[in-house]
Tab-separated table of C-alpha atoms in Angstrom:
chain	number	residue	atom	x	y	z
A	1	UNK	CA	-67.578	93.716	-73.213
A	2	UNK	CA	-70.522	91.826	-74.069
A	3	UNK	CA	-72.818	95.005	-74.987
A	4	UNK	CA	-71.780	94.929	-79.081
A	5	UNK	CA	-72.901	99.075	-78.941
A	6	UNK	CA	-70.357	99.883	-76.623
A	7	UNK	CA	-67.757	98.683	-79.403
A	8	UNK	CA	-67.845	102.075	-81.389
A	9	UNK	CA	-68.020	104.625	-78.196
A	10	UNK	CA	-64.813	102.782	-76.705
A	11	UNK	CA	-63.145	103.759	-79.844
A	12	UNK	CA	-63.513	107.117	-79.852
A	13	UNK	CA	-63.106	107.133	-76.400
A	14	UNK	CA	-59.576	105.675	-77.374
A	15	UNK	CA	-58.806	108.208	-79.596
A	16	UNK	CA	-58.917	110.734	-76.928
A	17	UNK	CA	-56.108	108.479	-74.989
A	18	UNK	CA	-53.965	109.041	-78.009
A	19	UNK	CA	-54.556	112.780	-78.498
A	20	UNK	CA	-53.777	113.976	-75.062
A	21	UNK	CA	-50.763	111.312	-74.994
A	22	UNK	CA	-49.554	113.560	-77.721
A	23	UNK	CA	-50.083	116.918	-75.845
A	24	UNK	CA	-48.379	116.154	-72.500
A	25	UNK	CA	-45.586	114.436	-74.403
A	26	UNK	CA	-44.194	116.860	-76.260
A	27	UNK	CA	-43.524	118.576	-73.093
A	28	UNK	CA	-39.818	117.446	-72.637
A	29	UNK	CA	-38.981	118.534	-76.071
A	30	UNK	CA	-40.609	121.952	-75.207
A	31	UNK	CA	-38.694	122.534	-72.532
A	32	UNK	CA	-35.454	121.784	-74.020
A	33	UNK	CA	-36.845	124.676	-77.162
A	34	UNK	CA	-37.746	127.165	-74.431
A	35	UNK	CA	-34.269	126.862	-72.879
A	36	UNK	CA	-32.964	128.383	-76.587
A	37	UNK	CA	-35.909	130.745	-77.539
A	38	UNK	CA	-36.417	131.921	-74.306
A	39	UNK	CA	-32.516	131.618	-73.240
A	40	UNK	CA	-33.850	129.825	-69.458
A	41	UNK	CA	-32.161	127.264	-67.555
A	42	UNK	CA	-33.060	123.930	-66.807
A	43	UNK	CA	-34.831	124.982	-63.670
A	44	UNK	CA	-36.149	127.974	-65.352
A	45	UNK	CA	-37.833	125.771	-67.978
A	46	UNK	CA	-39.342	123.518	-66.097
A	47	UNK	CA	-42.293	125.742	-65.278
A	48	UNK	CA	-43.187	124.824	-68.413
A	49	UNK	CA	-44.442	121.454	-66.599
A	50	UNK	CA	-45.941	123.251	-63.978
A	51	UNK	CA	-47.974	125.215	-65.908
A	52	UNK	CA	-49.145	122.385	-67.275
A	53	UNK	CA	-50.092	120.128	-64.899
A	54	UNK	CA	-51.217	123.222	-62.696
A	55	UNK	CA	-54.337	122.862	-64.511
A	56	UNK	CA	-54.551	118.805	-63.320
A	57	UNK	CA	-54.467	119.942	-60.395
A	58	UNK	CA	-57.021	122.840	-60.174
A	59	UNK	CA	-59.751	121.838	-63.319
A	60	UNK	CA	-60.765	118.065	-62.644
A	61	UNK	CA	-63.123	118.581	-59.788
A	62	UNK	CA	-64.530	121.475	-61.814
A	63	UNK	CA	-65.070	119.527	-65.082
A	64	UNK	CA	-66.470	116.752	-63.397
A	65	UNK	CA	-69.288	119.293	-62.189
A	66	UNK	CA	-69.975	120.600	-65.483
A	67	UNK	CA	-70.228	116.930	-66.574
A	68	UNK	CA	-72.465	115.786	-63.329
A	69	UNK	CA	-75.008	118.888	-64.810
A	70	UNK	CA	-74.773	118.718	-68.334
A	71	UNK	CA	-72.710	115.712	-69.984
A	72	UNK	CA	-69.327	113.836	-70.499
A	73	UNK	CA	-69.951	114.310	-74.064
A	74	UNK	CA	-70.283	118.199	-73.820
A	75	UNK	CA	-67.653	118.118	-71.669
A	76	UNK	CA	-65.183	115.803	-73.767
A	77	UNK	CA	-66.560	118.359	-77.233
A	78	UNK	CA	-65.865	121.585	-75.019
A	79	UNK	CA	-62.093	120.368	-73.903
A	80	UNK	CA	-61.545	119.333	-77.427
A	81	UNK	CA	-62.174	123.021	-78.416
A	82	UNK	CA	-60.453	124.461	-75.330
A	83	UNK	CA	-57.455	122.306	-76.119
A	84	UNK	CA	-57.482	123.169	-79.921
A	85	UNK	CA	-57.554	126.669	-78.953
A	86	UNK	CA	-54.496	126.666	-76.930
A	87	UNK	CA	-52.519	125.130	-79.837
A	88	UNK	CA	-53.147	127.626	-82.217
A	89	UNK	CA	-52.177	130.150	-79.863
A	90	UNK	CA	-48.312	129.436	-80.948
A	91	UNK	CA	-48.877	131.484	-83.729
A	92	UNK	CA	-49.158	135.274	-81.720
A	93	UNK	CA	-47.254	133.582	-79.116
A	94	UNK	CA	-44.335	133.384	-81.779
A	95	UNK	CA	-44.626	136.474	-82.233
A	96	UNK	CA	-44.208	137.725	-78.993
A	97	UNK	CA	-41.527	135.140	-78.068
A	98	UNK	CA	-42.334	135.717	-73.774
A	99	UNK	CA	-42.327	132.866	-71.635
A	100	UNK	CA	-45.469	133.679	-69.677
A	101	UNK	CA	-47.188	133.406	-73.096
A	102	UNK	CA	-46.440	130.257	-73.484
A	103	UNK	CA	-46.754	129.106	-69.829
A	104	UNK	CA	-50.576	129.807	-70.067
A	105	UNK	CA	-50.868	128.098	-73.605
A	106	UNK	CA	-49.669	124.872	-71.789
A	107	UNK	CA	-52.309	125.806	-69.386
A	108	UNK	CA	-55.231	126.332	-71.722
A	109	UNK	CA	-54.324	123.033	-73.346
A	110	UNK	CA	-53.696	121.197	-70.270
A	111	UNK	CA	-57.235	122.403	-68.687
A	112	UNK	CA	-58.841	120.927	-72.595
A	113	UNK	CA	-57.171	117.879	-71.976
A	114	UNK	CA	-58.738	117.370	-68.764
A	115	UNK	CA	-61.724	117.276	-69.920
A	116	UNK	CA	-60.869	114.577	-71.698
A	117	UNK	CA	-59.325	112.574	-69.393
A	118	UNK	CA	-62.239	113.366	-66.281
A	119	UNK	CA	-64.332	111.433	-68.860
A	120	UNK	CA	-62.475	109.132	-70.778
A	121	UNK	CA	-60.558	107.234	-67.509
A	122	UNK	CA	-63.988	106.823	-66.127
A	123	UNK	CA	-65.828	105.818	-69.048
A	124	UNK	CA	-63.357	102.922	-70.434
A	125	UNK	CA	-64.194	101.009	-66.542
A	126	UNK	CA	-67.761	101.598	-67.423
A	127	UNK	CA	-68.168	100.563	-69.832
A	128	UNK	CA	-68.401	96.838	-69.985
A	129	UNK	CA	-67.529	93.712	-67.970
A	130	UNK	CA	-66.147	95.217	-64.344
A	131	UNK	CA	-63.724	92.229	-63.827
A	132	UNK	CA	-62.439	93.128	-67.337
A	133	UNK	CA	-62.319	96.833	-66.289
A	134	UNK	CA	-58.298	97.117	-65.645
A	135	UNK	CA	-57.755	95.366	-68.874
A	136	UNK	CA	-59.512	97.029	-70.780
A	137	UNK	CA	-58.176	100.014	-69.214
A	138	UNK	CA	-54.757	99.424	-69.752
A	139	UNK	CA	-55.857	98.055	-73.427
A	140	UNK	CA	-57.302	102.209	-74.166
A	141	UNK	CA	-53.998	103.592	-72.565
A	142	UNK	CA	-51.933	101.487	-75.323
A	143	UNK	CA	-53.269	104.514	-77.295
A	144	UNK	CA	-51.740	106.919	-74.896
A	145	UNK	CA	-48.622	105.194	-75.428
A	146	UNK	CA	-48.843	105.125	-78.922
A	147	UNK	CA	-48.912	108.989	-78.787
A	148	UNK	CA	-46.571	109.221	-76.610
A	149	UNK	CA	-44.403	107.585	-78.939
A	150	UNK	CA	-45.295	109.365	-81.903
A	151	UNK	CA	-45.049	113.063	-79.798
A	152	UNK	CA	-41.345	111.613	-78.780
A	153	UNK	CA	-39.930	109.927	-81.846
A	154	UNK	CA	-41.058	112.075	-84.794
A	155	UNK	CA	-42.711	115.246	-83.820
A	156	UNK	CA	-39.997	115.780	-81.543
A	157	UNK	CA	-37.560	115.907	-84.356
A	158	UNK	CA	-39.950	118.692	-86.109
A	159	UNK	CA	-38.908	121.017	-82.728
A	160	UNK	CA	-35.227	120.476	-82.303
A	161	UNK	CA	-33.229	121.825	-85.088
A	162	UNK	CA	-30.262	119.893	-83.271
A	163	UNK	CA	-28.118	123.396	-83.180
A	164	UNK	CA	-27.807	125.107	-79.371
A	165	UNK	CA	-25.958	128.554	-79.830
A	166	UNK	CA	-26.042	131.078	-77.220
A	167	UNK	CA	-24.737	134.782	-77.662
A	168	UNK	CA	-21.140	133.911	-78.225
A	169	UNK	CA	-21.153	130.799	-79.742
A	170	UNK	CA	-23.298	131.820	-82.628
A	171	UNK	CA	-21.791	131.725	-86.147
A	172	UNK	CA	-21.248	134.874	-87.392
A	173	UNK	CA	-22.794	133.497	-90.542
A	174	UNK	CA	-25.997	132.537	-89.716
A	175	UNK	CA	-28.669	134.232	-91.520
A	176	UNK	CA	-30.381	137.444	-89.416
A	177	UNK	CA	-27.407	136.977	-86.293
A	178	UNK	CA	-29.190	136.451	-83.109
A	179	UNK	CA	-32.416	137.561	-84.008
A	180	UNK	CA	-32.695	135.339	-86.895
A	181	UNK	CA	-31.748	132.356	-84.670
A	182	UNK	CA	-34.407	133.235	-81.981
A	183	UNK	CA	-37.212	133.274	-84.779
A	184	UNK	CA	-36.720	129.970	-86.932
A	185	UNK	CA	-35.624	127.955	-83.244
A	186	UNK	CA	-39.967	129.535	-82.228
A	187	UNK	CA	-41.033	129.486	-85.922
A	188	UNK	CA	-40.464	125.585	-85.069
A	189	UNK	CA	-42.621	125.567	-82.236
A	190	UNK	CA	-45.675	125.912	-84.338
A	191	UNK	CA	-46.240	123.026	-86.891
A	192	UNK	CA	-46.681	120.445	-84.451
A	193	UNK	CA	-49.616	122.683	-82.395
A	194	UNK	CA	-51.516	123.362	-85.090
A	195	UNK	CA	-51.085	119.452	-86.506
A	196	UNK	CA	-52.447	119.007	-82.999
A	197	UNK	CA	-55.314	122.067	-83.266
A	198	UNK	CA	-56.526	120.156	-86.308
A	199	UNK	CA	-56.679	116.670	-84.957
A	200	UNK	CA	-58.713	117.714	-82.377
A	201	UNK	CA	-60.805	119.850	-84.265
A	202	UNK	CA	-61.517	116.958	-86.577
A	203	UNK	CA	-62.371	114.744	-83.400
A	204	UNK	CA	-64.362	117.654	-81.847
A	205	UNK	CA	-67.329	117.214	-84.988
A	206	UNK	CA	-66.984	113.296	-84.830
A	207	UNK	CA	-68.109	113.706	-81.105
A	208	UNK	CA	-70.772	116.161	-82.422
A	209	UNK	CA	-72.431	113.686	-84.727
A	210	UNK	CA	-71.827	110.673	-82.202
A	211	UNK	CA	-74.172	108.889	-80.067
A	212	UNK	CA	-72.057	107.861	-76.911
A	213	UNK	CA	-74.491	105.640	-74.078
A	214	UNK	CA	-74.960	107.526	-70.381
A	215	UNK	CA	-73.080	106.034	-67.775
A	216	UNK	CA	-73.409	106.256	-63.650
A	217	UNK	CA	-75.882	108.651	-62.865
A	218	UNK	CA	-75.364	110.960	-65.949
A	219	UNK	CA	-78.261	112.528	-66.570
A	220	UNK	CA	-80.055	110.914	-63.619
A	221	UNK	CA	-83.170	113.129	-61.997
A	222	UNK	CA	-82.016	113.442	-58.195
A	223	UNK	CA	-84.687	111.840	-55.711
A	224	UNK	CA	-87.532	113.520	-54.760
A	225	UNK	CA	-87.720	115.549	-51.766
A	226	UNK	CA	-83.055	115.352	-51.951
A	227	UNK	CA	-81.071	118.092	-53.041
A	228	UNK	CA	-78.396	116.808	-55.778
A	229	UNK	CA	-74.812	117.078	-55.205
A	230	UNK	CA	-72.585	117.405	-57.824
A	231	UNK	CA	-69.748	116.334	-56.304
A	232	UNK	CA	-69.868	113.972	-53.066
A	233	UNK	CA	-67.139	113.833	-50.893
A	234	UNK	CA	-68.288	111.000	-48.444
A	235	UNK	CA	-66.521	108.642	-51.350
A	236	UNK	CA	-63.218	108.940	-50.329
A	237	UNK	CA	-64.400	107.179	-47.600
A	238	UNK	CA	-64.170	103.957	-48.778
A	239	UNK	CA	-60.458	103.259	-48.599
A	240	UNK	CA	-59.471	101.772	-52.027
A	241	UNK	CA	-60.316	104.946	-53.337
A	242	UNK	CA	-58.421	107.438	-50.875
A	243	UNK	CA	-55.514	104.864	-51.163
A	244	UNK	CA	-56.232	104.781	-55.029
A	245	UNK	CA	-56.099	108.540	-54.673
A	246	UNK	CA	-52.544	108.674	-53.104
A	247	UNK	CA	-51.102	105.718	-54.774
A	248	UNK	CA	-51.629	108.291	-58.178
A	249	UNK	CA	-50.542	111.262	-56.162
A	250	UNK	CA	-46.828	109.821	-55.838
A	251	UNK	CA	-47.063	108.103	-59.284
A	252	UNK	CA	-48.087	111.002	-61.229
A	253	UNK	CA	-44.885	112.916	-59.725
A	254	UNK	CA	-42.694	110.470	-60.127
A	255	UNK	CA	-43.642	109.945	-63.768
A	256	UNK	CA	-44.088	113.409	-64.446
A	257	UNK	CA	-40.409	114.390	-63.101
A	258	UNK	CA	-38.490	111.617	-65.210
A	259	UNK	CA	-40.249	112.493	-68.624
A	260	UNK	CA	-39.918	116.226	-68.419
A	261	UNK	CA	-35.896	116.132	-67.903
A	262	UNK	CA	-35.454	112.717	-70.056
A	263	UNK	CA	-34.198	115.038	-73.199
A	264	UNK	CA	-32.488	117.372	-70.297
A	265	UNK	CA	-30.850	114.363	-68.801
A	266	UNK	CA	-29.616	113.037	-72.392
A	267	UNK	CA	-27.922	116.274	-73.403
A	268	UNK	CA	-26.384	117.288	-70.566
A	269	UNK	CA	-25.436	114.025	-68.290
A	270	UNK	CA	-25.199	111.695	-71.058
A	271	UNK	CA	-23.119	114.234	-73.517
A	272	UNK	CA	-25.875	112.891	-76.654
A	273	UNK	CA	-26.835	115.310	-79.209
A	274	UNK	CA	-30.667	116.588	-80.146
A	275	UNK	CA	-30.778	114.114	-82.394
A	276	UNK	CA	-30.145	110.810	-80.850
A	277	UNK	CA	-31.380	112.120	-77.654
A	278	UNK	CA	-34.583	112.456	-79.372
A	279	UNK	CA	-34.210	108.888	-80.997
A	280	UNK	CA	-33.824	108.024	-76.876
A	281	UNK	CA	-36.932	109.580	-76.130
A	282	UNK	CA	-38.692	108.099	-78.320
A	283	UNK	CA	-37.167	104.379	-77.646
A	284	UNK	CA	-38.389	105.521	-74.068
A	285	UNK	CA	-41.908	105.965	-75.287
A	286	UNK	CA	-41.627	102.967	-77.239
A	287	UNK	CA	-40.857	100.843	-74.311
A	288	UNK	CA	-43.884	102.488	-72.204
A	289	UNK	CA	-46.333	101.041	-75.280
A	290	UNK	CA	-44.572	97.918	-75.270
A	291	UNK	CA	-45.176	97.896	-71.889
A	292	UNK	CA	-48.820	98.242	-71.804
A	293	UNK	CA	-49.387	95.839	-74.621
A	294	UNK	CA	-47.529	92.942	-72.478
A	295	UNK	CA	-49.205	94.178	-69.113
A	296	UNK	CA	-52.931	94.045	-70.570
A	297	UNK	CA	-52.091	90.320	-71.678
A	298	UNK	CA	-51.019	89.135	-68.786
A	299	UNK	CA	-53.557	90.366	-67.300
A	300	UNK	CA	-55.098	87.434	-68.571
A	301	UNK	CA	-53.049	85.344	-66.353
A	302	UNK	CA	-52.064	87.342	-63.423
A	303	UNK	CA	-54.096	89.391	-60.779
A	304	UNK	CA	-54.079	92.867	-61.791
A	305	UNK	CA	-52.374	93.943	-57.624
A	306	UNK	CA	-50.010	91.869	-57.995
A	307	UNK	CA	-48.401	93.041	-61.660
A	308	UNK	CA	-48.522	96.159	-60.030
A	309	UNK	CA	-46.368	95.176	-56.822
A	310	UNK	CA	-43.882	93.485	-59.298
A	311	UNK	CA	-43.853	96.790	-60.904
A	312	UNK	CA	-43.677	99.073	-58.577
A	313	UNK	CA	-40.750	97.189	-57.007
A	314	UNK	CA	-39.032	96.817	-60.416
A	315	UNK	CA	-39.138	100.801	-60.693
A	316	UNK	CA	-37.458	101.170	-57.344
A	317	UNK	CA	-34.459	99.515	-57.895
A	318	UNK	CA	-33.892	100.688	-61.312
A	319	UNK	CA	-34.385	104.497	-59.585
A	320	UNK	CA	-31.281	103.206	-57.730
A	321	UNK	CA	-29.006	102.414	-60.521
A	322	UNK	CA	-29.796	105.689	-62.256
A	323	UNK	CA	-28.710	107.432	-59.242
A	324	UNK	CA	-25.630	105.324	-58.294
A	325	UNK	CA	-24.498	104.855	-62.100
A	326	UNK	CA	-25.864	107.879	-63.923
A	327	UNK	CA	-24.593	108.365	-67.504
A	328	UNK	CA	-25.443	105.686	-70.058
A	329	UNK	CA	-25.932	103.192	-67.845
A	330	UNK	CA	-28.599	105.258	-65.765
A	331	UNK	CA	-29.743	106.287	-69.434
A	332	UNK	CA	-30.786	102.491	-69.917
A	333	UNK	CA	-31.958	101.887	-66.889
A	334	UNK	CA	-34.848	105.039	-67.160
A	335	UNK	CA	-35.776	103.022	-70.414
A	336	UNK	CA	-36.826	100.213	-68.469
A	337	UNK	CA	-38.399	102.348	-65.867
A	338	UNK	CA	-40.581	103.167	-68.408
A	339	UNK	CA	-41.661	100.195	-69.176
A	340	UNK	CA	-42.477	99.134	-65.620
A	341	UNK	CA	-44.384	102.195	-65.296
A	342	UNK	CA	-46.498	101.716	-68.327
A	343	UNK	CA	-49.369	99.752	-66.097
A	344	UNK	CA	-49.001	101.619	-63.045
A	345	UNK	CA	-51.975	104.627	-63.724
A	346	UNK	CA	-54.458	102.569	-65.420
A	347	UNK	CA	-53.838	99.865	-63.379
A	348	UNK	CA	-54.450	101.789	-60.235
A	349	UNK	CA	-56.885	103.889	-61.474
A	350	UNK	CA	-59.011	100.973	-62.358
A	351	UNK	CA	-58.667	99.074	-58.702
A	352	UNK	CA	-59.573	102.354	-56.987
A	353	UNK	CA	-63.056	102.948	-58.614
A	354	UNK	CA	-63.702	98.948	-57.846
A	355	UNK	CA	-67.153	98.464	-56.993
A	356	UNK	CA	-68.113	102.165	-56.825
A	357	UNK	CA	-70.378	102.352	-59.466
């Protein structure tokens, strides 16, 4: 990065990394609440990703329309409101403790938070040296992981009261029976959303006040005589990019399907409590930010393809032990998955927009 002025908008753009890292992380431990408050099984609950990343799937070529016509940073102010929003939505949603409430919460905040990652991915390769671009990539998703880790290891522990009654099992002491149960297990739900809601409020009117440089063809007047499109498919032509494109495809599900049943996994297959399970998680986040800190320095050294190879490879066989071995040992080995996976997005992402501009 030798521009000195891009020094400030990279770090607010790294803040964003950290934010939604904290939103899409607290996922798993949602899932394991709904399964009490909303007495679901495993399979039940995890619509509870799908809702989510429903809105990944469906908002991104949307948002990157609105920011084509207007701006990334109206774009990255409006999902910060759109996402805020959906967090302080757990307050009437607690009150009306039904599932579908809460499924399109996660969606409201997922479809904020892509907003902020249509612009944010894009903007870190930008901006700066475009040799440097997967580095510096994998340097602003460091911040992802450190949310990630926070989300899993502390917040986490603000959600799971470590008690898991059902009708019968329930102490016939426990203040207000069932119903009483139900309410403080959702009454739980709601601190860490509206910690959330604030944080991005407060980020929302630094964005406001900010001055953040125009990147591509942002802004840019179409040529005279052409008729502007605000999304051009012909791209995917150049193959990087479509195998970029399905390279994340497989990732994303793959990642995706071991966090959301990590706490799941824990309880059930390993026989750990809340508690230590959640200690787990987060030692599973922990090793994902580890992970990104050593990738992005050797990066210095080593050719960005090739860490990810190693990687990739690395994540296979440890797939196989958890599904020969299971238990602890299978417990272990998704700990080092995650820290194999830890390059894998920003890495790819990065090598797929090579050279487009």
């Amino acid at each position: 990065m030798k521009n000195k002025n891009y020094y400030v908008p990279l770090m607010l753009i790294f803040c964003l990394f950290f934010l939604w890292a904290i939103s899409s992380n607290l996922l798993p431990t949602m899932i394991r609440q709904l399964m009490k408050t909303c007495e679901l099984n495993a399979f039940e609950a995890s619509f509870t990703e799908t809702a989510y990343w429903l809105a990944y799937f469906i908002c991104p070529i949307p948002i990157a329309m609105f920011m084509k016509k207007y701006s990334y940073k109206s774009g990255i102010i409006f999902g910060l409101l759109l996402a805020a929003c959906g967090g302080l939505l757990f307050f009437p949603a607690a009150m009306l403790k039904e599932y579908w409430a809460y499924l399109c919460i996660f969606f409201i905040i997922a479809t904020g938070m892509c907003f902020l990652e249509t612009a944010a991915n894009p903007y870190v390769t930008a901006l700066g040296d475009p040799k440097s671009a997967p580095r510096r990539l994998n340097l602003a998703q460091s911040f992802n992981g450190l949310g990630a880790f926070i989300a899993a290891m502390f917040l986490s522990k603000l959600i799971l009261s470590g008690n898991h009654y059902t009708r019968d099992t329930l102490p016939t002491s426990f203040p207000g029976g069932w119903e009483g149960y139900i309410q403080t297990e959702t009454d739980a739900m709601k601190l860490p959303y509206l910690i959330l809601a604030l944080l991005l409020l407060a980020i929302a009117v630094v964005f406001v006040f900010s001055k953040l440089p125009k990147i591509g063809d942002e802004g840019a007047e179409p040529a005279s005589g052409k008729k502007e499109k605000l999304i051009d498919f012909d791209v995917l032509k150049r193959s990087h990019l479509r195998w970029g494109v399905i390279a994340q495809f497989f990732y994303n599900g793959g990642q995706t399907a071991i966090n959301s049943l990590f706490l799941v996994y824990c309880c059930t297959y390993a026989g750990l409590p809340e508690d230590t399970a959640t200690t787990f998680f987060g030692l599973y986040m922990l090793a994902f930010l580890l992970g990104r800190w050593i990738g992005t320095g050797l990066m210095v050294k080593f050719r960005p393809q090739d860490m990810l190879l190693v990687y990739a490879l690395m994540n296979i066989l440890l797939c196989g032990v958890v599904m020969l071995w299971g238990g602890m040992i299978g417990l272990y080995a998704m700990l080092a998955i995650s820290f194999f996976m830890s390059i894998m997005y920003p890495t790819q992402f990065s090598l797929a927009l090579k050279g487009l501009g």
